[in-house]
Structure formats: structure tokens, C-alpha cells
PDB file of C-alpha atoms in Angstrom:
ATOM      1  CA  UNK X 121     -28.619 -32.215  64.412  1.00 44.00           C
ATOM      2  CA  UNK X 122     -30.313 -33.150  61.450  1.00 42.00           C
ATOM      3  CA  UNK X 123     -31.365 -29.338  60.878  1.00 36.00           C
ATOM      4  CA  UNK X 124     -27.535 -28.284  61.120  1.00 35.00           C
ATOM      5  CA  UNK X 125     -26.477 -30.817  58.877  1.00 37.00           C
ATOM      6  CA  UNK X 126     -28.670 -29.909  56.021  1.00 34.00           C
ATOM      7  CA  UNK X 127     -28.034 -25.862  56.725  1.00 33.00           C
ATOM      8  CA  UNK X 128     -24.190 -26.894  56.285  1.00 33.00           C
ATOM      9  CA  UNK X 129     -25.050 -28.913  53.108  1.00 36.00           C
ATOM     10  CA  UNK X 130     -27.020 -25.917  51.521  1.00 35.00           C
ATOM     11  CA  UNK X 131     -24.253 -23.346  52.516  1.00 37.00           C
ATOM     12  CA  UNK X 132     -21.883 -25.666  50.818  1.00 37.00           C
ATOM     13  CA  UNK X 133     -24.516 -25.693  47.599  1.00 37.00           C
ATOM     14  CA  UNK X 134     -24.998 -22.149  47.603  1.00 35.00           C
ATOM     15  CA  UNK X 135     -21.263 -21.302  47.987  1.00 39.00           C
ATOM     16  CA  UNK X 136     -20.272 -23.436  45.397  1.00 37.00           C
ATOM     17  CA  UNK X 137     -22.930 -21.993  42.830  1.00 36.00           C
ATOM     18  CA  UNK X 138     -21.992 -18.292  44.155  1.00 36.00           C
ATOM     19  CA  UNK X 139     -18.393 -19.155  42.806  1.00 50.00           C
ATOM     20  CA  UNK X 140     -19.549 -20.872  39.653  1.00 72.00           C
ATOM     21  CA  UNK X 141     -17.512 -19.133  36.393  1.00 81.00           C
ATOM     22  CA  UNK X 142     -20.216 -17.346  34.365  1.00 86.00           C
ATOM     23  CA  UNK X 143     -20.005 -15.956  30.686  1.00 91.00           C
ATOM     24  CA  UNK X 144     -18.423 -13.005  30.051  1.00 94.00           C
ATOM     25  CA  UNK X 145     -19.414  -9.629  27.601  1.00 96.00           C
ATOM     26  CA  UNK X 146     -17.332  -7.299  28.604  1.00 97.00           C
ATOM     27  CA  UNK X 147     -14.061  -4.936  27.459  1.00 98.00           C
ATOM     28  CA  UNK X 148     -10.408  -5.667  28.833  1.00 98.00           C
ATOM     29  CA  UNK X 149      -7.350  -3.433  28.564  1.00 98.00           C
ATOM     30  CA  UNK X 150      -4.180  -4.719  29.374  1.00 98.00           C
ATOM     31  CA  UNK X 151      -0.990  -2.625  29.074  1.00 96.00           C
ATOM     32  CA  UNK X 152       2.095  -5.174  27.559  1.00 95.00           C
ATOM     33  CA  UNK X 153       5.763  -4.464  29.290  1.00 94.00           C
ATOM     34  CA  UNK X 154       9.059  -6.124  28.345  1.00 93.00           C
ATOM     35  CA  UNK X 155      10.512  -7.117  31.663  1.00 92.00           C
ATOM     36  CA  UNK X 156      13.591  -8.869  30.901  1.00 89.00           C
ATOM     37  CA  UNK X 157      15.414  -5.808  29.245  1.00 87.00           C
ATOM     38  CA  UNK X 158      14.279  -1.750  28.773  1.00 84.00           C
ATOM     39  CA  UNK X 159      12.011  -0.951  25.458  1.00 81.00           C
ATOM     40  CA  UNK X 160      10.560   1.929  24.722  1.00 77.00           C
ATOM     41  CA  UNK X 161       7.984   0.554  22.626  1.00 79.00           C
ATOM     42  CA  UNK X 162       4.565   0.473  23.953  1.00 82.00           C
ATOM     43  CA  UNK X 163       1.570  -1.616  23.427  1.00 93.00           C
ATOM     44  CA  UNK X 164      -2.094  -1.759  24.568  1.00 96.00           C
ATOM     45  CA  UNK X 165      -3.981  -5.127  24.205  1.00 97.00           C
ATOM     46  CA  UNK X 166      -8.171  -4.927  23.989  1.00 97.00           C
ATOM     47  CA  UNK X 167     -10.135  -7.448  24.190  1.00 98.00           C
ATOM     48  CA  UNK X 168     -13.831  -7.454  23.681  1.00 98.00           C
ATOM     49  CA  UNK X 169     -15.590  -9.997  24.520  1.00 97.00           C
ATOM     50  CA  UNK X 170     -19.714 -11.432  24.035  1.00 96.00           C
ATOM     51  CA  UNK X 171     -20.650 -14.836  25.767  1.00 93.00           C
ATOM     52  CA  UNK X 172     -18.444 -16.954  23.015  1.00 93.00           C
ATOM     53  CA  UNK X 173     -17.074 -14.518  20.824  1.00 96.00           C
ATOM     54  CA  UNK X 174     -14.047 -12.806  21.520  1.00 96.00           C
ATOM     55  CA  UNK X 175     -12.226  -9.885  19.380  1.00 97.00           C
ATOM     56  CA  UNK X 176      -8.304  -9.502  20.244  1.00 96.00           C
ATOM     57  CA  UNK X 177      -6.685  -6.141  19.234  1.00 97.00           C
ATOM     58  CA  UNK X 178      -3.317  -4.978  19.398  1.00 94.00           C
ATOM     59  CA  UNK X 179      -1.403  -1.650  19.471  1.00 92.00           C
ATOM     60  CA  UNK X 180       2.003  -1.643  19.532  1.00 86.00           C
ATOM     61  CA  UNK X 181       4.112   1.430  18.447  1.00 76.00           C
ATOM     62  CA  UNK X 182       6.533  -0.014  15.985  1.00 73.00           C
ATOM     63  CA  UNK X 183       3.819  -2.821  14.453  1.00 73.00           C
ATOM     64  CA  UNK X 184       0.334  -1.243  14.484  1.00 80.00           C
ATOM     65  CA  UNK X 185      -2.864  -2.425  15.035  1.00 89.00           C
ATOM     66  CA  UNK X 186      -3.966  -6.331  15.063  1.00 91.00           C
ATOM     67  CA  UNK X 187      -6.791  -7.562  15.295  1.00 95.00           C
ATOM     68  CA  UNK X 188      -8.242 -11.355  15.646  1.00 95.00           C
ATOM     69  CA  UNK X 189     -11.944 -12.728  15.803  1.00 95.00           C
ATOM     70  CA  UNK X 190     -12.978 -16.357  17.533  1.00 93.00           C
ATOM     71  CA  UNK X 191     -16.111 -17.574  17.817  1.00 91.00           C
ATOM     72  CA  UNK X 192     -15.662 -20.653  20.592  1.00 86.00           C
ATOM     73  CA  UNK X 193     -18.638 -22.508  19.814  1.00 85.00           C
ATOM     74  CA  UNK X 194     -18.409 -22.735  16.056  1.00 83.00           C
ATOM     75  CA  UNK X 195     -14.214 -23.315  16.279  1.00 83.00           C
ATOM     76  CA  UNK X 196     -13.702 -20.336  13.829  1.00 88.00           C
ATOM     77  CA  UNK X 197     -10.622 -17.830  13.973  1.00 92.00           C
ATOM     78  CA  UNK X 198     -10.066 -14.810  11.679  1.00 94.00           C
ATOM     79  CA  UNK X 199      -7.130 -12.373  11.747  1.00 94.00           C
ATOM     80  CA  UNK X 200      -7.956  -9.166   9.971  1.00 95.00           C
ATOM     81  CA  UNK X 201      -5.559  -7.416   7.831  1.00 91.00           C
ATOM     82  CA  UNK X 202      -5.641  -3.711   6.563  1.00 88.00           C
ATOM     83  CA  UNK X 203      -3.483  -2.829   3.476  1.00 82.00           C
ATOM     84  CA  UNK X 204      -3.781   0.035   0.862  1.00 81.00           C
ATOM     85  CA  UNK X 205      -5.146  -2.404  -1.871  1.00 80.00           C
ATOM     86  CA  UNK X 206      -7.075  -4.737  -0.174  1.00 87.00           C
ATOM     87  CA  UNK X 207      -8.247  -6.056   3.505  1.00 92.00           C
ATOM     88  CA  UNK X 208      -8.517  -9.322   4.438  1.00 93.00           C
ATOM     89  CA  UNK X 209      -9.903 -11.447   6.826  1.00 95.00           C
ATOM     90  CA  UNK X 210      -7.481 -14.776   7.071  1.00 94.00           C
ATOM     91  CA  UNK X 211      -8.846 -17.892   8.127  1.00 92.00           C
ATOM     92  CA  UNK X 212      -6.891 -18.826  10.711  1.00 87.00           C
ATOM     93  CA  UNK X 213      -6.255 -22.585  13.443  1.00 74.00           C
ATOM     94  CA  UNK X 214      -5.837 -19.556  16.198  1.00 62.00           C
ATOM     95  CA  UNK X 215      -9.093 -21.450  18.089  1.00 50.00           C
ATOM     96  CA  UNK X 216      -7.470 -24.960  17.785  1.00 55.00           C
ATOM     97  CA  UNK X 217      -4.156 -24.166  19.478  1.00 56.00           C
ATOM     98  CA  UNK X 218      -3.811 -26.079  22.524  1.00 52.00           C
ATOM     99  CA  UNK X 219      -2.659 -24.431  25.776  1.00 50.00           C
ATOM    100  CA  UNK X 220       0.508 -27.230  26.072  1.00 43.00           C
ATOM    101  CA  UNK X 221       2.205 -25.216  23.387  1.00 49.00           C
ATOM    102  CA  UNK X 222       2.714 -22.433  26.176  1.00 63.00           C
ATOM    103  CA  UNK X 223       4.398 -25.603  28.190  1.00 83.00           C
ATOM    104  CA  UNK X 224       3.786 -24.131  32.007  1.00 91.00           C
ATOM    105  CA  UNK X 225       2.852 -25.552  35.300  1.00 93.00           C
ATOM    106  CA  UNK X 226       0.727 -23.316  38.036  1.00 95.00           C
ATOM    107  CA  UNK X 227       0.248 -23.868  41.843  1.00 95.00           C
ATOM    108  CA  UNK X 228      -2.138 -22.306  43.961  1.00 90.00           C
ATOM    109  CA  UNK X 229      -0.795 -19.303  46.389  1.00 93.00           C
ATOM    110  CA  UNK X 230      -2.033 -18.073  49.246  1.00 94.00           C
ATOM    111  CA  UNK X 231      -3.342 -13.985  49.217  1.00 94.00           C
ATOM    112  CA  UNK X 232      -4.977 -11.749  46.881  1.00 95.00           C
ATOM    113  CA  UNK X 233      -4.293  -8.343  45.513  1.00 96.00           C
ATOM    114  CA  UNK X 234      -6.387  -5.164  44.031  1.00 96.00           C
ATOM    115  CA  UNK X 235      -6.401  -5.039  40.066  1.00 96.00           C
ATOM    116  CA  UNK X 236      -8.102  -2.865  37.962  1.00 95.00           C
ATOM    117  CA  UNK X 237     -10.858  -2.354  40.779  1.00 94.00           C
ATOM    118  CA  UNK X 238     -11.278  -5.956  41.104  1.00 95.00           C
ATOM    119  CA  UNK X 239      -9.998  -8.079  43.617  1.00 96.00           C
ATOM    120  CA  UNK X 240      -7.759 -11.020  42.017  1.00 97.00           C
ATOM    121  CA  UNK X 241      -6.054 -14.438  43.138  1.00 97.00           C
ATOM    122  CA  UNK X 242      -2.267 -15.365  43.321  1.00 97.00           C
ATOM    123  CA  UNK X 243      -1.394 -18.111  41.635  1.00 97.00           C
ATOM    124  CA  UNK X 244       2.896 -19.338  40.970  1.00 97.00           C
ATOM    125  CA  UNK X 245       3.136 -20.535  37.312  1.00 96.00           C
ATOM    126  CA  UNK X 246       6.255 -22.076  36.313  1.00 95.00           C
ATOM    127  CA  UNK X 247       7.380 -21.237  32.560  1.00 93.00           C
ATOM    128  CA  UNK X 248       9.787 -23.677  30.742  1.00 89.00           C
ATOM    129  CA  UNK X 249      11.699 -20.603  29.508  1.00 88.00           C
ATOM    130  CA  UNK X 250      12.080 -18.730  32.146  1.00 92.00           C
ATOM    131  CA  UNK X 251      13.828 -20.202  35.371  1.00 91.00           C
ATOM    132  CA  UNK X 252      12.205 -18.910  38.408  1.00 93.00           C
ATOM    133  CA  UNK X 253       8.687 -19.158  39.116  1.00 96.00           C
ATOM    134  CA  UNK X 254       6.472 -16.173  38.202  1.00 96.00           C
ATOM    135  CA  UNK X 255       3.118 -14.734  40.160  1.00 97.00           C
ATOM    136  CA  UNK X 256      -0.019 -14.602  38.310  1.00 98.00           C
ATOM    137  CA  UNK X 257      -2.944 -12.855  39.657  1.00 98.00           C
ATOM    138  CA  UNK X 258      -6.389 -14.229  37.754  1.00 98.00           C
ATOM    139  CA  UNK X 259     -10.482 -13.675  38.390  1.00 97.00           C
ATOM    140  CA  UNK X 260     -12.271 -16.933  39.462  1.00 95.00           C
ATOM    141  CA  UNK X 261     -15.595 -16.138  38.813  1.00 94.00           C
ATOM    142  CA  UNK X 262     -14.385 -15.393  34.877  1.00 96.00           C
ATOM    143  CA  UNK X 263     -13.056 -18.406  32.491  1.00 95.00           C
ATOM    144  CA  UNK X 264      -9.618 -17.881  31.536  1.00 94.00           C
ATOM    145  CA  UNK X 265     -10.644 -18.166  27.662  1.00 92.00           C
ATOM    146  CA  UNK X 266     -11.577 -14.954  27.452  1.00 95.00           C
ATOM    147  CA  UNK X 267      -7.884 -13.835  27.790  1.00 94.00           C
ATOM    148  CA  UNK X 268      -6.830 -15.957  24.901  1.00 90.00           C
ATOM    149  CA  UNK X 269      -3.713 -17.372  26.752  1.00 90.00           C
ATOM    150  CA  UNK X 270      -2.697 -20.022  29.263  1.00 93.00           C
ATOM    151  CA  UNK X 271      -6.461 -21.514  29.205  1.00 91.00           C
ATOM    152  CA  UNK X 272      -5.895 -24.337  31.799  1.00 92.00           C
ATOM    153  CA  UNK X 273      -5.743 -21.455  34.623  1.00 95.00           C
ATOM    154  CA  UNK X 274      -8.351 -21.515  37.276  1.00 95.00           C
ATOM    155  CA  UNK X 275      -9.725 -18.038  36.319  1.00 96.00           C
ATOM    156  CA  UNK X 276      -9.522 -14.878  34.368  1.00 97.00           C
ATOM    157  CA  UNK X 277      -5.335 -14.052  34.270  1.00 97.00           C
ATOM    158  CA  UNK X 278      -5.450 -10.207  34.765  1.00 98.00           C
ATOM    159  CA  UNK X 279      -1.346  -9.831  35.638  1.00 98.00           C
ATOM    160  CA  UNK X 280       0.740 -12.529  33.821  1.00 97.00           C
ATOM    161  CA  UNK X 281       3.921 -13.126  31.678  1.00 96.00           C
ATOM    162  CA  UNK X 282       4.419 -14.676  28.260  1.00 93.00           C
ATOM    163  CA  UNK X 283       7.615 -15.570  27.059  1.00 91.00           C
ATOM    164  CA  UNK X 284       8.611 -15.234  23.611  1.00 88.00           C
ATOM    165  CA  UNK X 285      11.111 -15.006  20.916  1.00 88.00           C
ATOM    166  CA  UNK X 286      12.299 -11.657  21.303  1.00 88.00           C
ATOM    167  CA  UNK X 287      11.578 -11.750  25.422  1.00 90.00           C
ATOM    168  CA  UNK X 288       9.573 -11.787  28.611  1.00 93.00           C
ATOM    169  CA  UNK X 289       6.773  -9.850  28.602  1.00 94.00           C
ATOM    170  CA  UNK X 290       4.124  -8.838  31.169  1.00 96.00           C
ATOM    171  CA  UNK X 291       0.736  -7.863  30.554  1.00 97.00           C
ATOM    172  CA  UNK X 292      -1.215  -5.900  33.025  1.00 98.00           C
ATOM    173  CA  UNK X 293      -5.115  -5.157  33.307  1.00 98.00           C
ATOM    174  CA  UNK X 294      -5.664  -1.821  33.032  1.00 97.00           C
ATOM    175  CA  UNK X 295      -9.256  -1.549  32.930  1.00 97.00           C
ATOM    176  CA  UNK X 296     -12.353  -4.007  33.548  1.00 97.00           C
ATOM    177  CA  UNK X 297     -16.001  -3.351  31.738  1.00 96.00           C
ATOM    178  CA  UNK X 298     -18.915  -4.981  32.046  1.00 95.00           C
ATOM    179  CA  UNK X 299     -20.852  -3.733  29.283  1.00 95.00           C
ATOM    180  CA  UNK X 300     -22.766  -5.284  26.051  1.00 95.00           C
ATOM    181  CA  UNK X 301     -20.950  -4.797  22.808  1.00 96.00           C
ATOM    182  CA  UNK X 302     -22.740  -4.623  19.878  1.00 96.00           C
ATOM    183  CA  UNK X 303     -22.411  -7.734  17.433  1.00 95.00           C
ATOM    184  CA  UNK X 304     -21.058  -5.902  14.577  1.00 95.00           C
ATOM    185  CA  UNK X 305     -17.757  -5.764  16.334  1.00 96.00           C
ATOM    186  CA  UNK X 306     -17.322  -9.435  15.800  1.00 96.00           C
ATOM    187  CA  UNK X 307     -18.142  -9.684  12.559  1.00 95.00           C
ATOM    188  CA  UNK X 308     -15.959  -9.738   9.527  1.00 95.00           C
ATOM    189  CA  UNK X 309     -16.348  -6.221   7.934  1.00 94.00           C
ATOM    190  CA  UNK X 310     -17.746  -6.572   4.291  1.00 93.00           C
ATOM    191  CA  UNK X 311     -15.034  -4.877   2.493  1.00 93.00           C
ATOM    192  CA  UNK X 312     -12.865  -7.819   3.727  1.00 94.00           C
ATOM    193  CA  UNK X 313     -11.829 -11.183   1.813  1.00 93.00           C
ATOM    194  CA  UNK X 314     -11.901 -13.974   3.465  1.00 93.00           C
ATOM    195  CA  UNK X 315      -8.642 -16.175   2.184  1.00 93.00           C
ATOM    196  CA  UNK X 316      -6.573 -18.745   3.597  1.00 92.00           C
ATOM    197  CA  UNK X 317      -2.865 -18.077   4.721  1.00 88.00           C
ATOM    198  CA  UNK X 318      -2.026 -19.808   1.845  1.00 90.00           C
ATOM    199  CA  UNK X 319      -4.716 -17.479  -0.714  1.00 89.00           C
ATOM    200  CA  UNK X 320      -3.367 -14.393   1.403  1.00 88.00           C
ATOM    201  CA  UNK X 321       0.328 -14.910   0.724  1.00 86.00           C
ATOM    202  CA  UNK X 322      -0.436 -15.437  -3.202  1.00 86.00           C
ATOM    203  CA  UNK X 323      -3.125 -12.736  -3.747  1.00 78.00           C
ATOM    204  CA  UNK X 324      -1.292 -10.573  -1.874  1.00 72.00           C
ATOM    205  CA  UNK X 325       2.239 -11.085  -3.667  1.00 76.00           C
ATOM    206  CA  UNK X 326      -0.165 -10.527  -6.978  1.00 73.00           C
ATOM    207  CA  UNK X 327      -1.168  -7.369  -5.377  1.00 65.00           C
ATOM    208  CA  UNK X 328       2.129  -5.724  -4.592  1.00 61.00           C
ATOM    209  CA  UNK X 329       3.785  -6.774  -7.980  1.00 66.00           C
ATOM    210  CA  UNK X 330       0.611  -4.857 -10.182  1.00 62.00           C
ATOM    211  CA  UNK X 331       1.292  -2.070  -8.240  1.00 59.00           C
ATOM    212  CA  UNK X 332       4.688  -1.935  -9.046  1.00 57.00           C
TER     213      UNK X 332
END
């Protein structure tokens, strides 16, 4: 009896460890929809990621490309911007905002479904500004940090919704790597100046009316 009890005990160890979240380097794709009305504009979300540094891209058709690099352990955000007369990398709070600023609430849900090649949890999240509940579908072996949205979720979110402004939206993973990146891609290219939003707004008024 005493033999079973400790083989049950291990099991439990080992199964608990086996399901233990893990760093994550790695690429995501995620395809962004507006759900609540018909747009034609299309956007692609990357995000690359290496232990505790994460780089967040965006394509979108009508805005072009944005980009933003965290580094979790050291708190730091930058969002890089491109512009004919200078670039600039603008220090950013990006890593302080708390999740509650989303204001949601999220259930567990029975059943699972294929994403991407990987095989991902249900879970019902309830968004203030939206009224009926919406299903999520998230990795639990992978924190949800490394999507840079609703971090209080009990894995990865690889389907979800985020509600803004000009609509609902729904992002979809497209494609899961697990690969390496090199380090360079986190790090703030040299012919960029890092400013504050408030040195960014100034220099970059300064910059416009030379020009003109």
C-alpha cells in the first residue's frame, strides 16, 4: 500500500513538472480580423520572442509597420519609429501597464481545439465592452507574456479578441516557431535616438518645420 501511495505521489510530481510553463524563444504570427463590422484592411502581428525579451511588430495596410521592444527583467519598453529625417527609439511605460486596464474576467471551459499545429485550451473570457462572453483558446505550457496582452491568462492566448476604440478585433495564430533568434533583433538599431515621448514630440516638430 505504501508502494502505491508513493507511485501516485511521484506521478502527481512528475505530472505537475511535465506541465510546468517554460521560457519561450520562438516566432509567432497572428493574423488581426475586425469582427464586429467588414474591413478590408489587413494586418499581420509578429512577435519574436528570446527567454525575456520580446519584439512586437505590426503590419497593417493603411498604418504600416510598428514595432516595440521589452526586456521583462530589466522593466524597459522601446517603440521604434522610422521617418525620412530621423528614427527613433521612444522610451516607452509599455512594460508597466497592468493587465486590469484590459478589465476582463476568464473561466475555464471544457475541450480543446487544433491551432497552428498545436493543440490549445478553451477558456470563456468576459470583456467589459463587449456583452456576451467570448472563447479564447491559449497554450499552457507557454506564459501568456509573451503575447503582450491579457497577462493574467493561464497560458499562451493563440485565438482571442481585443476590444478597442474603433472595434472588436480577433487575432488568430497563424504560425508557431521554435527557433533561436539572434540578439540583434532586440536591440535598438544604432542609427536610432533614444528620446522620451515628450523629446520625440519636440524634436520631431523641430524636424518637420526645418524641412519646410
Amino acid at each position: 500500500m505504501r508502494y502505491f501511495i508513493l507511485f501516485l505521489l511521484l506521478s502527481s510530481i512528475s505530472n505537475f513538472i511535465s506541465q510546468k510553463q517554460t521560457p519561450f524563444s520562438g516566432e509567432l504570427t497572428y493574423k488581426i480580423e475586425r469582427v464586429d463590422v467588414v474591413d478590408s484592411s489587413k494586418s499581420i502581428q509578429l512577435i519574436y520572442a528570446k527567454d525575456s525579451l520580446i519584439k512586437v511588430v505590426n503590419f497593417t495596410s493603411d498604418k504600416g509597420k510598428q514595432e516595440l521592444i521589452k526586456h521583462l527583467t530589466y522593466n524597459k519598453s522601446y517603440l521604434l519609429i522610422e521617418s525620412p529625417l530621423q528614427n527613433f527609439a521612444i522610451k516607452t511605460n509599455e512594460h508597466l501597464v497592468k493587465d486590469t486596464i484590459l478589465n476582463y474576467t476568464f473561466k475555464s471551459q471544457f475541450g480543446s481545439k487544433k491551432i497552428a499545429g498545436k493543440r490549445a485550451k478553451k477558456v470563456k473570457v468576459k470583456l467589459a465592452s463587449v456583452k456576451n462572453e467570448l472563447t479564447f483558446l491559449y497554450l499552457k505550457k507557454i506564459p501568456a507574456k509573451y503575447a503582450n496582452t491579457y497577462f493574467d491568462l493561464p497560458g499562451l492566448p493563440v485565438l482571442y479578441y481585443v476590444s478597442t476604440p474603433e472595434g472588436l478585433y480577433r487575432y488568430t495564430l497563424q504560425e508557431f516557431k521554435e527557433v533561436n533568434p539572434p540578439l540583434e533583433l532586440f536591440m535598438i538599431p544604432k542609427d536610432y535616438k533614444k528620446v522620451t515621448f515628450e523629446e520625440f514630440a519636440e524634436e520631431f516638430s523641430k524636424l518637420y518645420e526645418s524641412k519646410e
